[in-house]
mmCIF file of C-alpha atoms in Angstrom:
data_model
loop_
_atom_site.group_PDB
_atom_site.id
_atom_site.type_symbol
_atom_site.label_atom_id
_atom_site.label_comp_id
_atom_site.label_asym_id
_atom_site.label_seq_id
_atom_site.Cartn_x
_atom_site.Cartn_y
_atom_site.Cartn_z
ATOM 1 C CA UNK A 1 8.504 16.245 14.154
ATOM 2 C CA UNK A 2 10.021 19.360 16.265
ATOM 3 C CA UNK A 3 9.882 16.980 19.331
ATOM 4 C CA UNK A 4 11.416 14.151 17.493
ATOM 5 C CA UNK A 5 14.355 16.172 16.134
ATOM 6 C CA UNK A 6 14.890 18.138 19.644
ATOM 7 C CA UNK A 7 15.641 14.523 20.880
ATOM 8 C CA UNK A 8 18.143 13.168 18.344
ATOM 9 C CA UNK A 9 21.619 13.435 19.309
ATOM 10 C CA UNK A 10 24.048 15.269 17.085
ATOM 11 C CA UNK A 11 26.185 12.019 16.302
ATOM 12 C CA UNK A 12 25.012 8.223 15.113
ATOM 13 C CA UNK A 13 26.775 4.858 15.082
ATOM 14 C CA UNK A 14 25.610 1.872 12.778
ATOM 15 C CA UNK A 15 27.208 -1.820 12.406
ATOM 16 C CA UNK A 16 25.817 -2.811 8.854
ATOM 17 C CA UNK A 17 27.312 -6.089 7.413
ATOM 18 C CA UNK A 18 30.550 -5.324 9.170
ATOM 19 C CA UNK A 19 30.989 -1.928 7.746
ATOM 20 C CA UNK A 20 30.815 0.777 10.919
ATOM 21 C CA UNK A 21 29.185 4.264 10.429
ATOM 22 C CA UNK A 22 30.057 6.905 12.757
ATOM 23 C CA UNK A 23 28.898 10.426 12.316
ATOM 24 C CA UNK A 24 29.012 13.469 14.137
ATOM 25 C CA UNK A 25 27.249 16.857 13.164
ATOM 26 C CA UNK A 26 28.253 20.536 14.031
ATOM 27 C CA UNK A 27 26.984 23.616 13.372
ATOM 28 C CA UNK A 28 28.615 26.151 11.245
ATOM 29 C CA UNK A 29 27.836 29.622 11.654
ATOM 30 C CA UNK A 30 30.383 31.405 9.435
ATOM 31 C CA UNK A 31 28.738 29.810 6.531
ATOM 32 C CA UNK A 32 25.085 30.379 7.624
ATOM 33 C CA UNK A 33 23.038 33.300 7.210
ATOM 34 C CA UNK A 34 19.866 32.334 9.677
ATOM 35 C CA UNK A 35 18.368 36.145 8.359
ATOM 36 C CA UNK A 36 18.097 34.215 4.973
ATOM 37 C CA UNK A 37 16.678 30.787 6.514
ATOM 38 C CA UNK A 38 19.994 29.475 5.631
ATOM 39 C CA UNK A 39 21.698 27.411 8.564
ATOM 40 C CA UNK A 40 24.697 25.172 7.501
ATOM 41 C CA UNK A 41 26.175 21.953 9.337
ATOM 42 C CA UNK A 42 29.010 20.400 8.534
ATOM 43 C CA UNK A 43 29.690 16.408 9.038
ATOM 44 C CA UNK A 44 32.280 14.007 9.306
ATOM 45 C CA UNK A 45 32.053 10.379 8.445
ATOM 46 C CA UNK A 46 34.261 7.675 9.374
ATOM 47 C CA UNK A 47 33.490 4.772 7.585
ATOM 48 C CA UNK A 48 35.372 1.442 8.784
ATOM 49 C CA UNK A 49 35.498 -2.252 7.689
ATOM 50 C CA UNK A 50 35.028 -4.818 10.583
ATOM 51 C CA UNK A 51 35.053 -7.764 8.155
ATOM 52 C CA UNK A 52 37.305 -9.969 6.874
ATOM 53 C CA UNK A 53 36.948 -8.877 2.993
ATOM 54 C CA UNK A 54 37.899 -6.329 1.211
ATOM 55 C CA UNK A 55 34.729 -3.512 0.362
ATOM 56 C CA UNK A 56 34.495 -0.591 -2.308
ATOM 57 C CA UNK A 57 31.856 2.284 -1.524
ATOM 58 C CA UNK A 58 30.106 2.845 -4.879
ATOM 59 C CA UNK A 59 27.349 5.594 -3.905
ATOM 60 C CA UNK A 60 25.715 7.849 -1.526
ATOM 61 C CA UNK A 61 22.062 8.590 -0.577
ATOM 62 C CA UNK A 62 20.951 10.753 2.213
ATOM 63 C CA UNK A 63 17.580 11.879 3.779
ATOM 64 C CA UNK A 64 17.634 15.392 4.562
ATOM 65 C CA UNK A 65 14.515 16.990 6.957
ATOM 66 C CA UNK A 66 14.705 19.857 8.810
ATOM 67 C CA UNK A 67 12.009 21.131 11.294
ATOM 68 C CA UNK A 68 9.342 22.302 9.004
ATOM 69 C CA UNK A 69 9.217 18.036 7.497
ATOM 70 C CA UNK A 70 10.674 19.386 4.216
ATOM 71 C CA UNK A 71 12.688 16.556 2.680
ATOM 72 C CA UNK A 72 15.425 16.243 0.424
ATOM 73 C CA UNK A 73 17.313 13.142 -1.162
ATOM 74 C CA UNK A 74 20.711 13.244 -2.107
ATOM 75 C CA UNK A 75 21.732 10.602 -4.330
ATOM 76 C CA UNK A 76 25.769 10.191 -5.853
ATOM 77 C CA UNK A 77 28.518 8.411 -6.591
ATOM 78 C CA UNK A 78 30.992 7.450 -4.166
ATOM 79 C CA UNK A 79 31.665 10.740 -1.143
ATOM 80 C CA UNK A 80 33.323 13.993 -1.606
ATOM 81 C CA UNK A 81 34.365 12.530 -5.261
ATOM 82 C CA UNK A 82 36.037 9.298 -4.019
ATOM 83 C CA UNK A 83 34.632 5.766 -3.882
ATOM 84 C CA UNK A 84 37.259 4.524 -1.445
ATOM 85 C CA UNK A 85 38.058 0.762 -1.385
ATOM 86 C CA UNK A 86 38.855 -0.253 2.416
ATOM 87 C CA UNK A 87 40.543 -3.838 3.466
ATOM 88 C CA UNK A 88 39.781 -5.465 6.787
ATOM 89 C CA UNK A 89 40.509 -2.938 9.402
ATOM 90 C CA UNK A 90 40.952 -0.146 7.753
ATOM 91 C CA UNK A 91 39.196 3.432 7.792
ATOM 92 C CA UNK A 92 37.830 6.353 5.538
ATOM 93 C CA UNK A 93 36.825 9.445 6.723
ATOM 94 C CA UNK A 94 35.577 12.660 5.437
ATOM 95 C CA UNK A 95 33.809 15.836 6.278
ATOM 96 C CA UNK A 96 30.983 17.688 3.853
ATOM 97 C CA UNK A 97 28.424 19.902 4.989
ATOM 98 C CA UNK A 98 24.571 20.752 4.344
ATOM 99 C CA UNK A 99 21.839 23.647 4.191
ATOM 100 C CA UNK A 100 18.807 23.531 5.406
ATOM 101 C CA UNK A 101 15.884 26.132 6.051
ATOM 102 C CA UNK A 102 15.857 25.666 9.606
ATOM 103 C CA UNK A 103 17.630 25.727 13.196
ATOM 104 C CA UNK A 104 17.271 22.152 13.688
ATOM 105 C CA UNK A 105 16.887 18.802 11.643
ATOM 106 C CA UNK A 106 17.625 15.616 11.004
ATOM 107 C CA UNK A 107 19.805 13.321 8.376
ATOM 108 C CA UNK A 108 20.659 9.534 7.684
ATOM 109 C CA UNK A 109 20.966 6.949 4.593
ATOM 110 C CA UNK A 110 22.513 4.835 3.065
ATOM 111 C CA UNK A 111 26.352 3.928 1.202
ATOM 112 C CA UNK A 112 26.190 1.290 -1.309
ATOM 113 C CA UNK A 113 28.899 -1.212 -1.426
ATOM 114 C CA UNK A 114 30.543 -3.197 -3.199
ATOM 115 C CA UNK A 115 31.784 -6.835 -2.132
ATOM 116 C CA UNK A 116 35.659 -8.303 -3.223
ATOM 117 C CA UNK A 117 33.202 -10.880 -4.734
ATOM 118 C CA UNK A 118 31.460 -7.761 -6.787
ATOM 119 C CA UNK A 119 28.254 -8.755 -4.707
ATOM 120 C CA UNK A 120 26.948 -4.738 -3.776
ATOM 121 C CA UNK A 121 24.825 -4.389 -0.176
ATOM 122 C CA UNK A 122 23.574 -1.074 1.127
ATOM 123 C CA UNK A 123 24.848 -0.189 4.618
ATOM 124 C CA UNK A 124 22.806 2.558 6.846
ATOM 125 C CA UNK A 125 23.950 5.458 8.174
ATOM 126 C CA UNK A 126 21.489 6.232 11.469
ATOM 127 C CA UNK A 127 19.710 9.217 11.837
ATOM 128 C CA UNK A 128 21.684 12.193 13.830
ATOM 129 C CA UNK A 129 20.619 15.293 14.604
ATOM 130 C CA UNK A 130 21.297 18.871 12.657
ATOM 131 C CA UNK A 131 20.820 21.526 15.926
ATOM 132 C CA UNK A 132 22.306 25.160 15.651
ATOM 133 C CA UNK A 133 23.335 26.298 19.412
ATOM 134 C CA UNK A 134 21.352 28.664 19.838
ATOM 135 C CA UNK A 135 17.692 26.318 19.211
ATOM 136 C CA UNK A 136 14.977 26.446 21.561
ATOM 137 C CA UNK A 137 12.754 24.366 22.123
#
């Protein structure tokens, strides 16, 4: 897995169903305390509708690792307590942040959607890397 996650870049792009994923990861050391196996990234999300229909994002779920293969799930409704409805065109974005236990790891998921039609479709969010600065490999 180290090899693997030493490899991933810090940022992902996904076209599912005409919704667009873009992430990008950094590392935030005045919230981590790496003396307590505690190193914090934050993220930012833009989420934007390629389609021609209107979408709602109903929920969250993320796949956490970090170097040691210990994984968590996070599952929720909508992202940073808003399930934003986006027309053709348009954009959300938001930032959040994670812990993990070590230096380096990995994240990705999925957003389910809702159609104008009320049809819902999960979207993926591809894998990006978690890396503090100062990692080694």
């Amino acid at each position: 897995m180290p090899g693997l996650l030493s490899g991933l870049a810090p940022l992902s792009d996904a076209v599912t169903n005409d919704i667009r994923v873009e992430v990008i990861s950094l590392y935030s050391a005045e919230n981590s305390l790496p003396q307590q196996d505690t190193w914090v990234f934050q993220y930012t999300v833009r989420i934007t509708n390629q389609g021609t229909s209107r979408v709602q994002l109903l929920s969250r779920h993320w796949i956490i690792t970090d170097a040691l293969e210990h994984v968590e799930e996070v599952d929720g409704p909508g992202v940073v307590g808003e399930q934003p409805v986006l027309q053709p065109g348009q954009s959300f974005k938001y930032s959040s942040w994670c812990p993990i236990k070590t230096p380096m790891g990995m994240m990705y998921g999925t957003y389910q959607m809702a159609a104008e039609d009320g049809t819902q479709f999960e979207i993926q969010i591809a894998p990006f890397g978690l890396k503090a600065p100062y990692t080694v490999n």
